[in-house]
Tab-separated table of C-alpha atoms in Angstrom:
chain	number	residue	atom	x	y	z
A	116	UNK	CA	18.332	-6.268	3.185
A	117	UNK	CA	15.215	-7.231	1.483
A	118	UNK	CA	13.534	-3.953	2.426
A	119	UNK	CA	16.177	-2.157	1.064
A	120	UNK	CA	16.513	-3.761	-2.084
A	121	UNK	CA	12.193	-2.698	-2.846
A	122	UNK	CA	13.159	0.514	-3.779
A	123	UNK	CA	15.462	-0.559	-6.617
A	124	UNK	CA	14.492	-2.257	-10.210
A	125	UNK	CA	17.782	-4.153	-10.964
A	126	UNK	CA	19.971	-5.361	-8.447
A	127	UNK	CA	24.253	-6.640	-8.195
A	128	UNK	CA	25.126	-9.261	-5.935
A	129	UNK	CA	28.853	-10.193	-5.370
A	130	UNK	CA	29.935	-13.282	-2.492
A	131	UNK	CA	26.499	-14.360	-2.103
A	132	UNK	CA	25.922	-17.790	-1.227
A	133	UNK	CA	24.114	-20.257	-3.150
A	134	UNK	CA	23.107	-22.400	-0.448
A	135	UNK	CA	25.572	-23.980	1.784
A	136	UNK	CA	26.560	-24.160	5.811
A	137	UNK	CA	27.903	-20.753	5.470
A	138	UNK	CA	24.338	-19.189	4.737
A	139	UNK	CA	22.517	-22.153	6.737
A	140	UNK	CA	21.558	-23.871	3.350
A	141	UNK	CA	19.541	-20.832	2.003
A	142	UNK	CA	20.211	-19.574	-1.328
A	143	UNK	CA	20.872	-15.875	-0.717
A	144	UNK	CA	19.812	-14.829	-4.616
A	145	UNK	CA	16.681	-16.650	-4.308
A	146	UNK	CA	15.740	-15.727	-1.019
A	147	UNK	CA	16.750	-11.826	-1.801
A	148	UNK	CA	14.558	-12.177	-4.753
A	149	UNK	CA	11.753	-12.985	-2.626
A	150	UNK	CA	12.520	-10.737	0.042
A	151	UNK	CA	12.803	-7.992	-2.095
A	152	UNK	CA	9.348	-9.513	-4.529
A	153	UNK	CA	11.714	-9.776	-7.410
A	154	UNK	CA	10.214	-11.244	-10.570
A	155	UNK	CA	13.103	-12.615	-11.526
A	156	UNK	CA	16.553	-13.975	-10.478
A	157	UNK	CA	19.936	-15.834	-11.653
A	158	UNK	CA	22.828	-16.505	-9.655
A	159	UNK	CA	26.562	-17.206	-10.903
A	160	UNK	CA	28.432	-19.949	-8.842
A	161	UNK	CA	31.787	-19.236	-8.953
A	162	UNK	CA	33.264	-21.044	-6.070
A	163	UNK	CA	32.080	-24.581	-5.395
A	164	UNK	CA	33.741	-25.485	-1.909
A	165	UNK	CA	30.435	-27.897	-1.926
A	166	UNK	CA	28.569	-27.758	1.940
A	167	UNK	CA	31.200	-25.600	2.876
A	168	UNK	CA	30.602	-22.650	0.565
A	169	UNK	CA	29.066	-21.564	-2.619
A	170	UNK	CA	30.160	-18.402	-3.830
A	171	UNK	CA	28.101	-16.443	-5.977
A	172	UNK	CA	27.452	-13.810	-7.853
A	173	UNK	CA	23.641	-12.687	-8.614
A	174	UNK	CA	21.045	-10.753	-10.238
A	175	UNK	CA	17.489	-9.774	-9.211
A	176	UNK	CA	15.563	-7.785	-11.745
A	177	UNK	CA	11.699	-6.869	-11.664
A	178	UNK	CA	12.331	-6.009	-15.967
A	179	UNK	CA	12.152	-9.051	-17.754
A	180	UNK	CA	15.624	-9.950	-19.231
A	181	UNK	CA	15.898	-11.282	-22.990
A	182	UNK	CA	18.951	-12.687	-22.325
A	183	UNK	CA	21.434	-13.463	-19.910
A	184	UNK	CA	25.352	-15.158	-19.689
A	185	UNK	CA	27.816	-16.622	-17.345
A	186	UNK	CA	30.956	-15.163	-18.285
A	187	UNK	CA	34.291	-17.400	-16.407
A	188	UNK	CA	36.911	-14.468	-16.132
A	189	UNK	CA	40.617	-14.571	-17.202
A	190	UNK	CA	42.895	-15.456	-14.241
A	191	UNK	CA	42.520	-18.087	-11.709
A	192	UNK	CA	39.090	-19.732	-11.450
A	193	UNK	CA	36.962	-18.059	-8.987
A	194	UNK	CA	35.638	-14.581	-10.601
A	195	UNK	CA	32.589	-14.401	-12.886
A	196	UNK	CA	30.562	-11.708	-14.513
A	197	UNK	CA	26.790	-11.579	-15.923
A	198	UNK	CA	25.749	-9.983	-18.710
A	199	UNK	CA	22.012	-9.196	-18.846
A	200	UNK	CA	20.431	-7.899	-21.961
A	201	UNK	CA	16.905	-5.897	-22.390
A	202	UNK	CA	16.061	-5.419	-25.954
A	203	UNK	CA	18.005	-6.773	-29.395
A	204	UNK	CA	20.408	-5.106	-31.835
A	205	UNK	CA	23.229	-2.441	-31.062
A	206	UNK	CA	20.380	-0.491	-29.644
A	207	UNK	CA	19.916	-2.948	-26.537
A	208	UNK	CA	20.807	-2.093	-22.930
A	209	UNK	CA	23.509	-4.490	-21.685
A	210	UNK	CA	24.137	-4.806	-17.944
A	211	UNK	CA	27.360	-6.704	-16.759
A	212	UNK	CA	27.649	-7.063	-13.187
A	213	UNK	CA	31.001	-8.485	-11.692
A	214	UNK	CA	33.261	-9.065	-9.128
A	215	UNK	CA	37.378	-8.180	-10.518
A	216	UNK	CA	40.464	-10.022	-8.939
A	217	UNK	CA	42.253	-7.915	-6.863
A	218	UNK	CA	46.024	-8.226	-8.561
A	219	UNK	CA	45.924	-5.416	-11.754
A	220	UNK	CA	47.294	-8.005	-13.990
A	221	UNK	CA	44.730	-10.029	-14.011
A	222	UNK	CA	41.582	-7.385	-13.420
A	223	UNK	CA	43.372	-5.768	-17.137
A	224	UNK	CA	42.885	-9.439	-18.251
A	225	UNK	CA	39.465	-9.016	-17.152
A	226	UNK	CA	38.405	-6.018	-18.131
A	227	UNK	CA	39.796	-6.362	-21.602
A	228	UNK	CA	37.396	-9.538	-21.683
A	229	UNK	CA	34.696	-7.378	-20.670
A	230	UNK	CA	35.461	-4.478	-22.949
A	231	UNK	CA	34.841	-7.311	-25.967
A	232	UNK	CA	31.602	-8.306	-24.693
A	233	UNK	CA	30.348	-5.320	-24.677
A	234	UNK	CA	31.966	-3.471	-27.738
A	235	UNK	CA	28.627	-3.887	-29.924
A	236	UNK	CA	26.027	-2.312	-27.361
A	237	UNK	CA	25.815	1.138	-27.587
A	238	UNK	CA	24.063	1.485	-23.701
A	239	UNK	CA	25.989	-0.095	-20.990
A	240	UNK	CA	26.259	-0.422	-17.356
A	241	UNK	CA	28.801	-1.599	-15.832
A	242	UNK	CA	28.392	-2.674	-11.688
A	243	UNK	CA	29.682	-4.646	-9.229
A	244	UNK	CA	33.230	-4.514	-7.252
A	245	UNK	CA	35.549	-3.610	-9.184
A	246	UNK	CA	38.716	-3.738	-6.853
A	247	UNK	CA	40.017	-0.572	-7.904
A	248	UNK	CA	39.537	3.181	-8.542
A	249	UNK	CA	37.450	5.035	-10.598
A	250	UNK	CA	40.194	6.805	-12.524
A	251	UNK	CA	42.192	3.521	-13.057
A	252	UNK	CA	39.146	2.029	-14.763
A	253	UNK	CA	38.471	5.157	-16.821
A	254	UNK	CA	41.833	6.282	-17.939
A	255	UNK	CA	44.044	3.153	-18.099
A	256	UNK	CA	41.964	0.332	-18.366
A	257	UNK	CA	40.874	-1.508	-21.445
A	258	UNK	CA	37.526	0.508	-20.459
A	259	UNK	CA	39.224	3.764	-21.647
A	260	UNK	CA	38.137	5.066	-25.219
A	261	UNK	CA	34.579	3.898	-24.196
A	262	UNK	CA	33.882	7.020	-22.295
A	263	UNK	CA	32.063	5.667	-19.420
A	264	UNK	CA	30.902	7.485	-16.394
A	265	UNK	CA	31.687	7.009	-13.143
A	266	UNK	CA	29.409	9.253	-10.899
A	267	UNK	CA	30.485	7.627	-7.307
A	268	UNK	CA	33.632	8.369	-6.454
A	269	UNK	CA	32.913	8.115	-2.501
A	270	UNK	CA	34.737	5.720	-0.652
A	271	UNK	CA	33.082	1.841	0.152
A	272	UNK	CA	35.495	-0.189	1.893
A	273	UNK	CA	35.205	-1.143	4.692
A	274	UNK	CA	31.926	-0.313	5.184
A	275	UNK	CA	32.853	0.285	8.851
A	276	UNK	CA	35.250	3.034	8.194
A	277	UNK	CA	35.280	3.429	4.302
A	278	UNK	CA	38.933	4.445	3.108
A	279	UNK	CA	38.501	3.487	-0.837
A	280	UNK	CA	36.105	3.554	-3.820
A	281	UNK	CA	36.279	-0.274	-4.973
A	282	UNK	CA	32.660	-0.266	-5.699
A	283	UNK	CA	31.394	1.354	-9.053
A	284	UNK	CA	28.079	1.436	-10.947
A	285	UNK	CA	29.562	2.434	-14.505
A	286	UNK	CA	27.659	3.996	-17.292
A	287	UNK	CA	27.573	4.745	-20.902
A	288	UNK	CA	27.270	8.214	-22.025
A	289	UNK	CA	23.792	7.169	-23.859
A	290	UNK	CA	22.477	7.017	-20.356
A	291	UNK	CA	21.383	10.417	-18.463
A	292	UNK	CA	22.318	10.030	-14.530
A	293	UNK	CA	19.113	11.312	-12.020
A	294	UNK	CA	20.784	10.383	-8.547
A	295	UNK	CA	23.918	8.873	-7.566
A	296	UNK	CA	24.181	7.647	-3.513
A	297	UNK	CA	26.388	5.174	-1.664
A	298	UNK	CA	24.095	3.990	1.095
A	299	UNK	CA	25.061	3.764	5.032
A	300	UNK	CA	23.936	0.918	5.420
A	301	UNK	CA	26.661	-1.503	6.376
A	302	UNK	CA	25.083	-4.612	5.471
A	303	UNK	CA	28.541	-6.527	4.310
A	304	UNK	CA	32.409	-5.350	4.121
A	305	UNK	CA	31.367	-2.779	1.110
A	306	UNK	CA	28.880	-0.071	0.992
A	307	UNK	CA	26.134	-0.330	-1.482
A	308	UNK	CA	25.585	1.745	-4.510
A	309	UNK	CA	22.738	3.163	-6.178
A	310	UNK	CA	21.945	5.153	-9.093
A	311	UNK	CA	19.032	6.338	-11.047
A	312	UNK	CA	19.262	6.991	-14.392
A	313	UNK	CA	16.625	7.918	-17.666
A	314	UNK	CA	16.696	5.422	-20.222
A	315	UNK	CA	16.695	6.741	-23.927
A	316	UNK	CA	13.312	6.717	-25.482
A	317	UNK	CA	14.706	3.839	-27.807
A	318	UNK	CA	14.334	1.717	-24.479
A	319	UNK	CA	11.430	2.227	-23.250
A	320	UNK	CA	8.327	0.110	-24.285
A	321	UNK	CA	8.973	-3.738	-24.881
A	322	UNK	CA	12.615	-3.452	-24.527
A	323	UNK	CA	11.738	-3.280	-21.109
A	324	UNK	CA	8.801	-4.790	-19.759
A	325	UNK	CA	7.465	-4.876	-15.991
A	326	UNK	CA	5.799	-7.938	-15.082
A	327	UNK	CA	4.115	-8.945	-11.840
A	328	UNK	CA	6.290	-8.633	-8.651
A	329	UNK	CA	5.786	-12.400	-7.583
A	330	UNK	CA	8.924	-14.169	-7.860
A	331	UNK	CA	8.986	-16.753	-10.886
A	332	UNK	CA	12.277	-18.289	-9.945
A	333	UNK	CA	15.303	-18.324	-11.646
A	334	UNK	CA	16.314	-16.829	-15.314
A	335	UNK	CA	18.158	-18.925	-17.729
């Protein structure tokens, strides 16, 4: 997984462990983030079973973030997103990455929570598993008059046999897509998904800046 994850400059995480007997005491952020020579990381606990289990959700990122936050979702405790900004003002890039419940009622809940986070950004991206369809999110969902794009619409679960397209990398139409591909590479239950996108000239420069690719540990 760490090989894989050197080709990318921002990574998602969803049901990683933060270092319990499930993952043999290893964080699974961190040690992606090294794996993968990451500059920097955060991880989400969302489900404290204690030495049993520490479910997480994470980012790895080789752009330094300005600023990031744990976001507790509507519904019953257990589902978190991240938001990750690069730059300041309307004219930042905001990345939310997330993992939706997997009853409607409460992903609208969640989504509509999301939606308000967001509202003031004017470039978003939206990843993580989302539980449900790409036409559900775009059409129905408190998403809707923000005209995102969905570009993957094959299917990621399970990543055995893949019947349906849970997994979405969702962007605003500020942002020009390159390359959109869900990767055979069955490293969990879901498929992974990658884009490539061009950044608007507004972004580039010290909205974004590379650092060195030695991990620093986590970002807070």
């Amino acid at each position: 997984i760490g090989d894989l994850l050197r080709d990318y400059d921002l990574v998602a995480l969803q049901e990683a462990d933060g270092g319990s007997l499930r993952s043999g005491y290893i964080n699974q952020v961190e040690h992606l983030a090294l794996l993968g020579s990451f500059p920097y990381w955060h991880q989400q606990l969302n489900r404290n079973l204690g030495r049993l289990a520490q479910h997480s959700n994470g980012v790895l990122s080789r752009l330094r973030p300005w600023d990031i936050e744990d976001h507790p979702l509507p519904g019953p405790a257990g589902r978190g997103a991240i938001l990750v900004r690069f730059g300041e003002g309307p004219d930042a890039l905001v990345v939310v990455v997330m993992h939706l419940a997997l009853g409607a009622r409460t992903r609208t809940r969640q989504l509509a929570y999301i939606r308000e986070l967001i509202g003031g950004y004017r470039h978003q991206v939206l990843m993580g598993d989302m539980n449900t369809h790409a036409n559900d999110l775009l059409q129905t969902s408190p998403l809707r008059d923000l005209g995102l794009l969905a570009p993957q619409v094959e299917a990621t679960f399970p990543s055995w046999r893949p019947q349906r397209c849970l997994d979405h990398i969702l962007l605003s139409p500020t942002l020009t897509l390159e390359k959109v591909q869900v990767l055979a590479q069955p490293i969990s239950d879901h498929l992974p998904v990658a884009v490539e996108i061009r950044l608007p000239a507004s972004l580039i420069g010290d909205s974004l800046p590379i650092t060195s690719t030695s991990p620093r540990g986590p970002v807070e």
